[in-house]
Amino acid sequence: MAPDADLVSRLQSGDGAAFVELVDRYHTPLLRLARTFVANQAVAEEVVQDVWLGVVRGIERFEGRSSLKTWLFRIMVNRARSTGVREHRETPVDLSVSEPAVSPDRFDRRGQWAEPPAVWAEEAEDRLAAKALAGRITGLLERLPEAQRQVVVMRDVEGLASAEVCSVLGISEGNQRVLLHRGRSRLRGMLEAERGNG
């Protein structure tokens, strides 16, 4: 697989095969992230198609000040947000609400876990079980509040660094950290509740 920088050079020189490679590499991650912003899969597909049009029209202006992946995700977020506004699906994020992500009685007096959370990976008996667990977590992601879901998907599914997530979403490092912590904690809680550990 060619590094993204090589791909950009080829795209900027009009190499059609480079565009196909770009779509193969990033279509699924973009679609997965778009789905966190819009109401359904069909709208997410439209958003990602708009991203590809934006790339075709704008690749000449890409200066490499961010990674190609971050640039693509930023375009996608902007398109998804404008689509979300059209759909009246914008949900304001109220970070002022003090919400305990994990019940305080799960910690001891020193602030440590009273009983450490179960290590899910060690409980998975085989790859099939791990795959089923991953599928269940994907399903539970849908139940997270929108802002938490977006951050968790970008950090834990797509592997973006916190600075990249802040840049793509236009949020502060502190907000990103809070949303990530709350999202992960909710996921853990939902999974533990399903497994009878919560």
Short mmCIF file of C-alpha atoms in Angstrom, two decimals:
data_model
loop_
_atom_site.label_atom_id
_atom_site.label_comp_id
_atom_site.label_asym_id
_atom_site.label_seq_id
_atom_site.Cartn_x
_atom_site.Cartn_y
_atom_site.Cartn_z
CA MET A 1 0.00 0.00 0.00
CA ALA A 2 1.39 3.36 -1.05
CA PRO A 3 1.86 5.98 1.66
CA ASP A 4 -0.76 8.74 1.66
CA ALA A 5 1.83 11.33 0.55
CA ASP A 6 2.51 9.32 -2.63
CA LEU A 7 -1.19 8.98 -3.21
CA VAL A 8 -1.65 12.74 -2.92
CA SER A 9 1.11 13.37 -5.48
CA ARG A 10 -0.46 10.94 -7.89
CA LEU A 11 -3.92 12.44 -7.35
CA GLN A 12 -2.63 15.94 -7.94
CA SER A 13 -1.07 14.79 -11.20
CA GLY A 14 -4.44 13.41 -12.35
CA ASP A 15 -3.77 9.68 -11.83
CA GLY A 16 -7.19 7.98 -11.95
CA ALA A 17 -5.87 4.77 -10.42
CA ALA A 18 -4.79 6.79 -7.38
CA PHE A 19 -8.38 7.94 -6.90
CA VAL A 20 -9.62 4.34 -7.00
CA GLU A 21 -6.98 3.43 -4.41
CA LEU A 22 -8.03 6.37 -2.26
CA VAL A 23 -11.68 5.31 -2.39
CA ASP A 24 -10.74 1.70 -1.56
CA ARG A 25 -8.72 2.89 1.42
CA TYR A 26 -11.07 5.45 2.94
CA HIS A 27 -14.63 4.85 1.77
CA THR A 28 -15.57 2.47 4.60
CA PRO A 29 -14.05 4.59 7.41
CA LEU A 30 -15.73 7.71 5.99
CA LEU A 31 -19.06 5.92 5.74
CA ARG A 32 -18.73 4.61 9.29
CA LEU A 33 -18.03 8.10 10.60
CA ALA A 34 -20.74 9.73 8.44
CA ARG A 35 -23.24 7.33 9.97
CA THR A 36 -22.56 8.92 13.38
CA PHE A 37 -23.73 12.30 12.06
CA VAL A 38 -26.82 11.54 9.97
CA ALA A 39 -30.09 9.69 10.40
CA ASN A 40 -29.59 6.69 8.16
CA GLN A 41 -27.27 4.73 5.91
CA ALA A 42 -28.64 6.21 2.68
CA VAL A 43 -27.92 9.77 3.82
CA ALA A 44 -24.47 8.68 4.99
CA GLU A 45 -23.79 7.28 1.52
CA GLU A 46 -24.80 10.63 -0.02
CA VAL A 47 -22.51 12.50 2.34
CA VAL A 48 -19.55 10.29 1.43
CA GLN A 49 -20.30 10.71 -2.27
CA ASP A 50 -20.18 14.47 -1.70
CA VAL A 51 -16.81 14.01 0.00
CA TRP A 52 -15.43 12.25 -3.08
CA LEU A 53 -16.69 15.07 -5.28
CA GLY A 54 -15.03 17.54 -2.93
CA VAL A 55 -11.78 15.62 -3.16
CA VAL A 56 -11.86 15.65 -6.95
CA ARG A 57 -12.52 19.39 -6.96
CA GLY A 58 -10.11 20.26 -4.15
CA ILE A 59 -7.13 17.93 -4.27
CA GLU A 60 -5.11 20.57 -6.13
CA ARG A 61 -5.44 22.84 -3.10
CA PHE A 62 -4.42 20.19 -0.55
CA GLU A 63 -1.22 21.53 1.02
CA GLY A 64 -0.41 18.73 3.41
CA ARG A 65 -0.82 20.82 6.56
CA SER A 66 -2.73 17.87 7.99
CA SER A 67 -2.67 14.19 7.11
CA LEU A 68 -4.74 13.12 4.14
CA LYS A 69 -6.96 11.12 6.48
CA THR A 70 -7.60 14.13 8.70
CA TRP A 71 -8.34 16.28 5.63
CA LEU A 72 -10.84 13.71 4.33
CA PHE A 73 -12.52 13.38 7.71
CA ARG A 74 -12.77 17.16 8.05
CA ILE A 75 -14.47 17.41 4.65
CA MET A 76 -16.82 14.62 5.68
CA VAL A 77 -17.69 16.27 8.99
CA ASN A 78 -18.43 19.59 7.25
CA ARG A 79 -20.67 17.88 4.68
CA ALA A 80 -22.39 15.76 7.31
CA ARG A 81 -23.02 18.77 9.53
CA SER A 82 -24.57 20.76 6.69
CA THR A 83 -26.69 17.73 5.82
CA GLY A 84 -27.61 17.36 9.48
CA VAL A 85 -28.71 20.98 9.60
CA ARG A 86 -30.90 20.38 6.57
CA GLU A 87 -32.40 17.39 8.34
CA HIS A 88 -32.82 19.41 11.56
CA ARG A 89 -30.86 16.78 13.38
CA GLU A 90 -28.34 19.06 15.05
CA THR A 91 -28.14 18.16 18.71
CA PRO A 92 -26.31 20.64 20.91
CA VAL A 93 -23.69 19.18 23.18
CA ASP A 94 -24.07 20.28 26.76
CA LEU A 95 -20.78 19.53 28.46
CA SER A 96 -21.82 21.45 31.54
CA VAL A 97 -24.04 18.60 32.70
CA SER A 98 -22.24 16.76 35.44
CA GLU A 99 -22.84 13.17 34.54
CA PRO A 100 -21.01 10.42 36.36
CA ALA A 101 -19.76 8.12 33.64
CA VAL A 102 -19.29 5.30 36.10
CA SER A 103 -21.12 4.92 39.37
CA PRO A 104 -18.96 6.33 42.20
CA ASP A 105 -19.61 3.22 44.34
CA ARG A 106 -17.47 1.21 41.93
CA PHE A 107 -14.36 2.98 43.29
CA ASP A 108 -12.63 2.55 46.64
CA ARG A 109 -11.52 5.35 48.98
CA ARG A 110 -8.27 5.82 47.01
CA GLY A 111 -10.15 6.34 43.74
CA GLN A 112 -9.16 2.92 42.41
CA TRP A 113 -11.57 0.36 40.99
CA ALA A 114 -13.15 -1.50 43.93
CA GLU A 115 -13.38 -4.47 41.59
CA PRO A 116 -11.54 -4.06 38.29
CA PRO A 117 -13.71 -4.24 35.17
CA ALA A 118 -13.65 -7.59 33.44
CA VAL A 119 -11.01 -7.90 30.73
CA TRP A 120 -13.18 -8.72 27.77
CA ALA A 121 -10.42 -9.83 25.44
CA GLU A 122 -9.27 -12.53 27.86
CA GLU A 123 -12.81 -13.84 28.18
CA ALA A 124 -13.19 -14.34 24.46
CA GLU A 125 -12.70 -18.03 23.90
CA ASP A 126 -11.86 -17.79 20.26
CA ARG A 127 -11.86 -15.48 17.27
CA LEU A 128 -15.53 -16.12 16.63
CA ALA A 129 -16.43 -14.90 20.09
CA ALA A 130 -14.17 -11.86 19.65
CA LYS A 131 -15.85 -11.10 16.33
CA ALA A 132 -19.29 -11.37 17.93
CA LEU A 133 -18.14 -9.05 20.72
CA ALA A 134 -16.88 -6.50 18.19
CA GLY A 135 -20.21 -6.69 16.39
CA ARG A 136 -22.06 -6.12 19.65
CA ILE A 137 -19.89 -3.11 20.50
CA THR A 138 -20.60 -1.70 17.04
CA GLY A 139 -24.31 -2.08 17.77
CA LEU A 140 -23.94 -0.40 21.16
CA LEU A 141 -22.11 2.54 19.56
CA GLU A 142 -25.44 3.47 17.96
CA ARG A 143 -26.88 4.03 21.44
CA LEU A 144 -24.27 6.59 22.48
CA PRO A 145 -25.13 10.29 22.32
CA GLU A 146 -24.04 11.71 18.97
CA ALA A 147 -21.00 13.69 20.12
CA GLN A 148 -19.66 10.79 22.23
CA ARG A 149 -20.21 8.35 19.36
CA GLN A 150 -18.32 10.58 16.93
CA VAL A 151 -15.30 10.88 19.20
CA VAL A 152 -15.22 7.17 20.12
CA VAL A 153 -15.49 6.14 16.46
CA MET A 154 -12.70 8.50 15.40
CA ARG A 155 -10.37 7.54 18.27
CA ASP A 156 -11.07 3.85 18.85
CA VAL A 157 -12.33 2.64 15.47
CA GLU A 158 -10.50 4.89 12.98
CA GLY A 159 -7.38 5.39 15.07
CA LEU A 160 -7.14 9.18 14.85
CA ALA A 161 -4.97 10.96 17.42
CA SER A 162 -6.71 13.27 19.87
CA ALA A 163 -5.31 16.37 18.09
CA GLU A 164 -6.73 15.10 14.79
CA VAL A 165 -10.15 14.52 16.35
CA CYS A 166 -10.10 18.04 17.81
CA SER A 167 -9.17 19.46 14.41
CA VAL A 168 -11.81 17.49 12.51
CA LEU A 169 -14.64 18.25 14.95
CA GLY A 170 -13.52 21.75 15.94
CA ILE A 171 -13.57 20.97 19.67
CA SER A 172 -11.06 21.58 22.44
CA GLU A 173 -8.74 18.91 23.82
CA GLY A 174 -10.65 19.00 27.10
CA ASN A 175 -14.00 18.45 25.40
CA GLN A 176 -12.56 15.63 23.33
CA ARG A 177 -11.19 13.96 26.44
CA VAL A 178 -14.52 14.27 28.30
CA LEU A 179 -16.54 12.97 25.35
CA LEU A 180 -14.16 10.04 24.87
CA HIS A 181 -14.20 9.11 28.55
CA ARG A 182 -17.98 9.32 28.78
CA GLY A 183 -18.45 7.37 25.57
CA ARG A 184 -16.08 4.59 26.58
CA SER A 185 -17.60 4.43 30.05
CA ARG A 186 -21.13 4.19 28.66
CA LEU A 187 -20.07 1.47 26.26
CA ARG A 188 -18.44 -0.45 29.09
CA GLY A 189 -21.55 -0.02 31.25
CA MET A 190 -23.91 -1.17 28.49
CA LEU A 191 -21.75 -4.18 27.71
CA GLU A 192 -21.38 -5.12 31.37
CA ALA A 193 -25.16 -4.79 31.85
CA GLU A 194 -25.78 -7.11 28.90
CA ARG A 195 -23.29 -9.61 30.26
CA GLY A 196 -24.76 -9.43 33.77
CA ASN A 197 -21.67 -7.79 35.29
CA GLY A 198 -23.07 -4.28 35.69
#
